[in-house]
PDB file of C-alpha atoms in Angstrom:
ATOM      1  CA  MET A  58       0.501  -6.301  -4.643  1.00 86.00           C
ATOM      2  CA  GLN A  59       0.245  -9.331  -6.920  1.00 91.00           C
ATOM      3  CA  LEU A  60       2.590 -11.366  -4.711  1.00 92.00           C
ATOM      4  CA  TRP A  61       0.536 -10.395  -1.644  1.00 95.00           C
ATOM      5  CA  LEU A  62      -2.722 -11.494  -3.316  1.00 95.00           C
ATOM      6  CA  GLU A  63      -1.208 -14.779  -4.456  1.00 96.00           C
ATOM      7  CA  HIS A  64       0.227 -15.333  -0.991  1.00 96.00           C
ATOM      8  CA  LEU A  65      -3.164 -14.758   0.651  1.00 97.00           C
ATOM      9  CA  VAL A  66      -4.841 -17.239  -1.706  1.00 97.00           C
ATOM     10  CA  TYR A  67      -2.067 -19.763  -1.053  1.00 97.00           C
ATOM     11  CA  CYS A  68      -2.283 -19.413   2.745  1.00 97.00           C
ATOM     12  CA  SER A  69      -6.092 -19.356   2.863  1.00 97.00           C
ATOM     13  CA  SER A  70      -6.112 -22.669   0.980  1.00 96.00           C
ATOM     14  CA  GLY A  71      -3.842 -24.242   3.604  1.00 96.00           C
ATOM     15  CA  GLY A  72      -0.376 -23.426   2.255  1.00 94.00           C
ATOM     16  CA  THR A  73       2.276 -23.146   4.940  1.00 94.00           C
ATOM     17  CA  GLY A  74       5.267 -21.835   3.028  1.00 92.00           C
ATOM     18  CA  GLU A  75       6.788 -18.442   2.463  1.00 93.00           C
ATOM     19  CA  SER A  76       6.218 -16.417  -0.720  1.00 92.00           C
ATOM     20  CA  ARG A  77       9.136 -14.566  -2.338  1.00 89.00           C
ATOM     21  CA  LEU A  78       9.749 -12.192  -5.187  1.00 86.00           C
ATOM     22  CA  PHE A  79      13.213 -11.103  -6.229  1.00 84.00           C
ATOM     23  CA  VAL A  80      13.403  -7.488  -7.372  1.00 78.00           C
ATOM     24  CA  ARG A  81      16.324  -5.588  -8.782  1.00 73.00           C
ATOM     25  CA  LYS A  82      16.476  -2.518  -6.545  1.00 70.00           C
ATOM     26  CA  GLU A  83      15.011  -3.773  -3.285  1.00 66.00           C
ATOM     27  CA  GLY A  84      16.544  -7.253  -3.139  1.00 77.00           C
ATOM     28  CA  GLU A  85      13.558  -9.443  -2.379  1.00 83.00           C
ATOM     29  CA  TRP A  86      10.058  -9.247  -0.970  1.00 84.00           C
ATOM     30  CA  ARG A  87       9.008 -12.077   1.329  1.00 90.00           C
ATOM     31  CA  PHE A  88       5.800 -12.884   3.142  1.00 94.00           C
ATOM     32  CA  PRO A  89       5.730 -15.461   5.945  1.00 95.00           C
ATOM     33  CA  ALA A  90       3.035 -18.107   6.173  1.00 96.00           C
ATOM     34  CA  LEU A  91      -0.271 -16.937   7.652  1.00 97.00           C
ATOM     35  CA  ALA A  92      -2.985 -18.944   9.358  1.00 97.00           C
ATOM     36  CA  PRO A  93      -5.736 -19.801   6.848  1.00 98.00           C
ATOM     37  CA  ALA A  94      -8.391 -17.786   8.711  1.00 98.00           C
ATOM     38  CA  GLU A  95      -6.157 -14.718   8.926  1.00 97.00           C
ATOM     39  CA  ALA A  96      -5.241 -14.925   5.235  1.00 97.00           C
ATOM     40  CA  GLN A  97      -8.917 -15.335   4.319  1.00 98.00           C
ATOM     41  CA  ALA A  98      -9.847 -12.245   6.358  1.00 98.00           C
ATOM     42  CA  TYR A  99      -7.263 -10.127   4.499  1.00 98.00           C
ATOM     43  CA  LEU A 100      -8.380 -11.596   1.187  1.00 97.00           C
ATOM     44  CA  ASN A 101     -12.026 -10.812   1.987  1.00 98.00           C
ATOM     45  CA  GLU A 102     -11.059  -7.204   2.751  1.00 97.00           C
ATOM     46  CA  LEU A 103      -9.367  -6.870  -0.635  1.00 97.00           C
ATOM     47  CA  VAL A 104     -12.313  -8.465  -2.463  1.00 97.00           C
ATOM     48  CA  ASP A 105     -14.701  -6.097  -0.659  1.00 97.00           C
ATOM     49  CA  GLY A 106     -12.525  -3.195  -1.807  1.00 96.00           C
ATOM     50  CA  TYR A 107     -12.553  -4.497  -5.364  1.00 96.00           C
ATOM     51  CA  LEU A 108     -16.349  -4.736  -5.345  1.00 97.00           C
ATOM     52  CA  LEU A 109     -16.646  -1.247  -3.856  1.00 96.00           C
ATOM     53  CA  GLY A 110     -14.291   0.066  -6.529  1.00 95.00           C
ATOM     54  CA  MET A 111     -16.569  -1.347  -9.213  1.00 96.00           C
ATOM     55  CA  SER A 112     -19.392   0.961  -8.101  1.00 96.00           C
ATOM     56  CA  GLN A 113     -17.488   4.088  -7.034  1.00 94.00           C
ATOM     57  CA  PRO A 114     -13.946   5.445  -7.335  1.00 92.00           C
ATOM     58  CA  LEU A 115     -11.620   3.896  -4.786  1.00 93.00           C
ATOM     59  CA  LEU A 116      -8.987   6.465  -3.850  1.00 94.00           C
ATOM     60  CA  LEU A 117      -6.127   4.029  -3.492  1.00 95.00           C
ATOM     61  CA  LEU A 118      -2.848   5.362  -4.870  1.00 96.00           C
ATOM     62  CA  PRO A 119      -0.376   2.537  -4.266  1.00 95.00           C
ATOM     63  CA  GLU A 120       2.800   4.466  -5.085  1.00 96.00           C
ATOM     64  CA  SER A 121       2.001   7.713  -3.255  1.00 97.00           C
ATOM     65  CA  GLY A 122       0.216   5.952  -0.411  1.00 97.00           C
ATOM     66  CA  GLY A 123       3.081   3.482  -0.168  1.00 96.00           C
ATOM     67  CA  ALA A 124       5.580   6.348   0.079  1.00 97.00           C
ATOM     68  CA  TRP A 125       3.487   7.832   2.908  1.00 98.00           C
ATOM     69  CA  LEU A 126       3.322   4.476   4.676  1.00 97.00           C
ATOM     70  CA  LYS A 127       7.074   3.819   4.361  1.00 95.00           C
ATOM     71  CA  ALA A 128       7.740   7.202   5.964  1.00 98.00           C
ATOM     72  CA  CYS A 129       5.497   6.764   9.000  1.00 98.00           C
ATOM     73  CA  TYR A 130       5.070   3.025   9.660  1.00 97.00           C
ATOM     74  CA  ASP A 131       7.241   1.660  12.477  1.00 96.00           C
ATOM     75  CA  ALA A 132       7.528  -2.053  11.680  1.00 91.00           C
ATOM     76  CA  GLU A 133       9.206  -2.932  14.989  1.00 92.00           C
ATOM     77  CA  LYS A 134       6.318  -1.522  17.033  1.00 95.00           C
ATOM     78  CA  ASP A 135       3.674  -2.234  14.358  1.00 94.00           C
ATOM     79  CA  VAL A 136       2.230   1.286  14.558  1.00 96.00           C
ATOM     80  CA  ILE A 137       1.770   4.234  12.280  1.00 97.00           C
ATOM     81  CA  LEU A 138       3.549   7.182  13.861  1.00 98.00           C
ATOM     82  CA  MET A 139       1.049  10.033  14.008  1.00 97.00           C
ATOM     83  CA  ASP A 140       3.209  12.730  15.615  1.00 98.00           C
ATOM     84  CA  GLU A 141       3.324  16.004  13.695  1.00 98.00           C
ATOM     85  CA  GLU A 142       6.973  15.779  12.622  1.00 98.00           C
ATOM     86  CA  THR A 143       6.642  12.255  11.223  1.00 98.00           C
ATOM     87  CA  GLN A 144       3.380  13.086   9.484  1.00 98.00           C
ATOM     88  CA  GLN A 145       4.944  16.157   7.849  1.00 98.00           C
ATOM     89  CA  LYS A 146       7.763  13.983   6.506  1.00 98.00           C
ATOM     90  CA  ALA A 147       5.270  11.357   5.358  1.00 98.00           C
ATOM     91  CA  ARG A 148       3.129  13.969   3.600  1.00 98.00           C
ATOM     92  CA  SER A 149       6.259  15.322   1.913  1.00 98.00           C
ATOM     93  CA  LYS A 150       7.141  11.819   0.643  1.00 98.00           C
ATOM     94  CA  PHE A 151       3.555  11.375  -0.525  1.00 98.00           C
ATOM     95  CA  LEU A 152       3.630  14.655  -2.460  1.00 97.00           C
ATOM     96  CA  GLN A 153       7.034  13.899  -4.013  1.00 97.00           C
ATOM     97  CA  THR A 154       5.679  10.627  -5.357  1.00 97.00           C
ATOM     98  CA  TYR A 155       2.321  12.106  -6.338  1.00 97.00           C
ATOM     99  CA  GLU A 156       3.724  15.167  -8.120  1.00 95.00           C
ATOM    100  CA  GLY A 157       6.914  13.642  -9.526  1.00 94.00           C
ATOM    101  CA  ASN A 158       9.724  15.821 -10.856  1.00 92.00           C
ATOM    102  CA  MET A 159      11.313  16.863 -14.146  1.00 92.00           C
ATOM    103  CA  VAL A 160      12.654  13.355 -14.769  1.00 93.00           C
ATOM    104  CA  VAL A 161       9.868  11.120 -13.450  1.00 92.00           C
ATOM    105  CA  SER A 162       6.172  11.856 -13.776  1.00 93.00           C
ATOM    106  CA  GLY A 163       4.225  11.470 -10.567  1.00 94.00           C
ATOM    107  CA  GLU A 164       1.245   9.291  -9.866  1.00 95.00           C
ATOM    108  CA  GLY A 165      -0.938  12.412  -9.993  1.00 93.00           C
ATOM    109  CA  ALA A 166      -0.189  12.749 -13.717  1.00 94.00           C
ATOM    110  CA  ASP A 167      -2.391   9.717 -14.375  1.00 93.00           C
ATOM    111  CA  ILE A 168      -5.321  10.880 -16.502  1.00 93.00           C
ATOM    112  CA  TRP A 169      -7.787   8.715 -14.574  1.00 92.00           C
ATOM    113  CA  TYR A 170      -6.898  10.386 -11.282  1.00 91.00           C
ATOM    114  CA  GLN A 171      -7.139  13.762 -13.003  1.00 91.00           C
ATOM    115  CA  ARG A 172     -10.690  12.919 -14.032  1.00 91.00           C
ATOM    116  CA  LEU A 173     -11.556  12.487 -10.347  1.00 90.00           C
ATOM    117  CA  TRP A 174      -9.981  15.743  -9.161  1.00 89.00           C
ATOM    118  CA  ARG A 175      -8.168  18.672 -10.740  1.00 86.00           C
ATOM    119  CA  SER A 176      -6.046  19.402  -7.687  1.00 90.00           C
ATOM    120  CA  LEU A 177      -5.329  17.348  -4.607  1.00 91.00           C
ATOM    121  CA  GLU A 178      -7.628  18.737  -1.916  1.00 94.00           C
ATOM    122  CA  PRO A 179      -7.210  17.924   1.797  1.00 95.00           C
ATOM    123  CA  ALA A 180     -10.329  15.715   1.702  1.00 95.00           C
ATOM    124  CA  HIS A 181      -8.824  13.662  -1.140  1.00 95.00           C
ATOM    125  CA  TYR A 182      -5.532  13.330   0.732  1.00 97.00           C
ATOM    126  CA  GLU A 183      -7.314  12.123   3.875  1.00 97.00           C
ATOM    127  CA  GLU A 184      -9.335   9.563   1.899  1.00 96.00           C
ATOM    128  CA  ILE A 185      -6.211   8.312   0.112  1.00 97.00           C
ATOM    129  CA  ILE A 186      -4.474   7.873   3.472  1.00 98.00           C
ATOM    130  CA  ALA A 187      -7.505   6.034   4.890  1.00 98.00           C
ATOM    131  CA  GLN A 188      -7.547   3.659   1.897  1.00 97.00           C
ATOM    132  CA  THR A 189      -3.779   3.188   2.188  1.00 98.00           C
ATOM    133  CA  GLN A 190      -4.177   2.111   5.806  1.00 98.00           C
ATOM    134  CA  ARG A 191      -7.044  -0.206   4.924  1.00 97.00           C
ATOM    135  CA  TYR A 192      -5.501  -1.967   1.926  1.00 97.00           C
ATOM    136  CA  LEU A 193      -1.722  -1.467   2.003  1.00 96.00           C
ATOM    137  CA  LEU A 194      -0.918  -1.587   5.725  1.00 97.00           C
ATOM    138  CA  PRO A 195      -1.346  -5.392   5.982  1.00 96.00           C
ATOM    139  CA  LEU A 196       1.045  -5.809   3.058  1.00 93.00           C
ATOM    140  CA  TYR A 197       3.677  -3.656   4.801  1.00 92.00           C
ATOM    141  CA  ARG A 198       2.983  -5.327   8.135  1.00 94.00           C
ATOM    142  CA  TYR A 199       3.911  -8.779   6.820  1.00 94.00           C
ATOM    143  CA  HIS A 200       6.489  -7.750   4.224  1.00 88.00           C
ATOM    144  CA  ARG A 201       9.995  -8.970   4.974  1.00 82.00           C
ATOM    145  CA  SER A 202      12.740  -7.761   2.678  1.00 73.00           C
ATOM    146  CA  THR A 203      16.440  -8.304   2.345  1.00 63.00           C
ATOM    147  CA  GLN A 204      18.958  -6.505   0.188  1.00 54.00           C
ATOM    148  CA  ILE A 205      20.788  -8.683  -2.280  1.00 51.00           C
TER     149      ILE A 205
END
């Protein structure tokens, strides 16, 4: 997320280059140059979300929501697949990341999320997915990665 924010600031101020981050497991993350107005619009959306989050809980779970998005976002067609089979797989990926396992604790183990809800209700899940689409989808839409 930090690279995406820095990239938006760079592009909105007139930068025309690509932003890259090399990561151990995934190779690299790259974002192509965006038009200044487009970058500013995405940046404004994130700032609005930040301000909203300062006055009420923002149900944005980047790891669990990201797992959901990876499972149902078709990058070639630039659509979220909403068919039942794909959504079941995406929900399963979400829950695996949220709940964790015996080796890795899930995102749901975070004490701050536990203060918001004791158990993940359908309304919470729907709100998390809505926030994922609002804030993380642009990041996945422009993300270009290569394996090293």
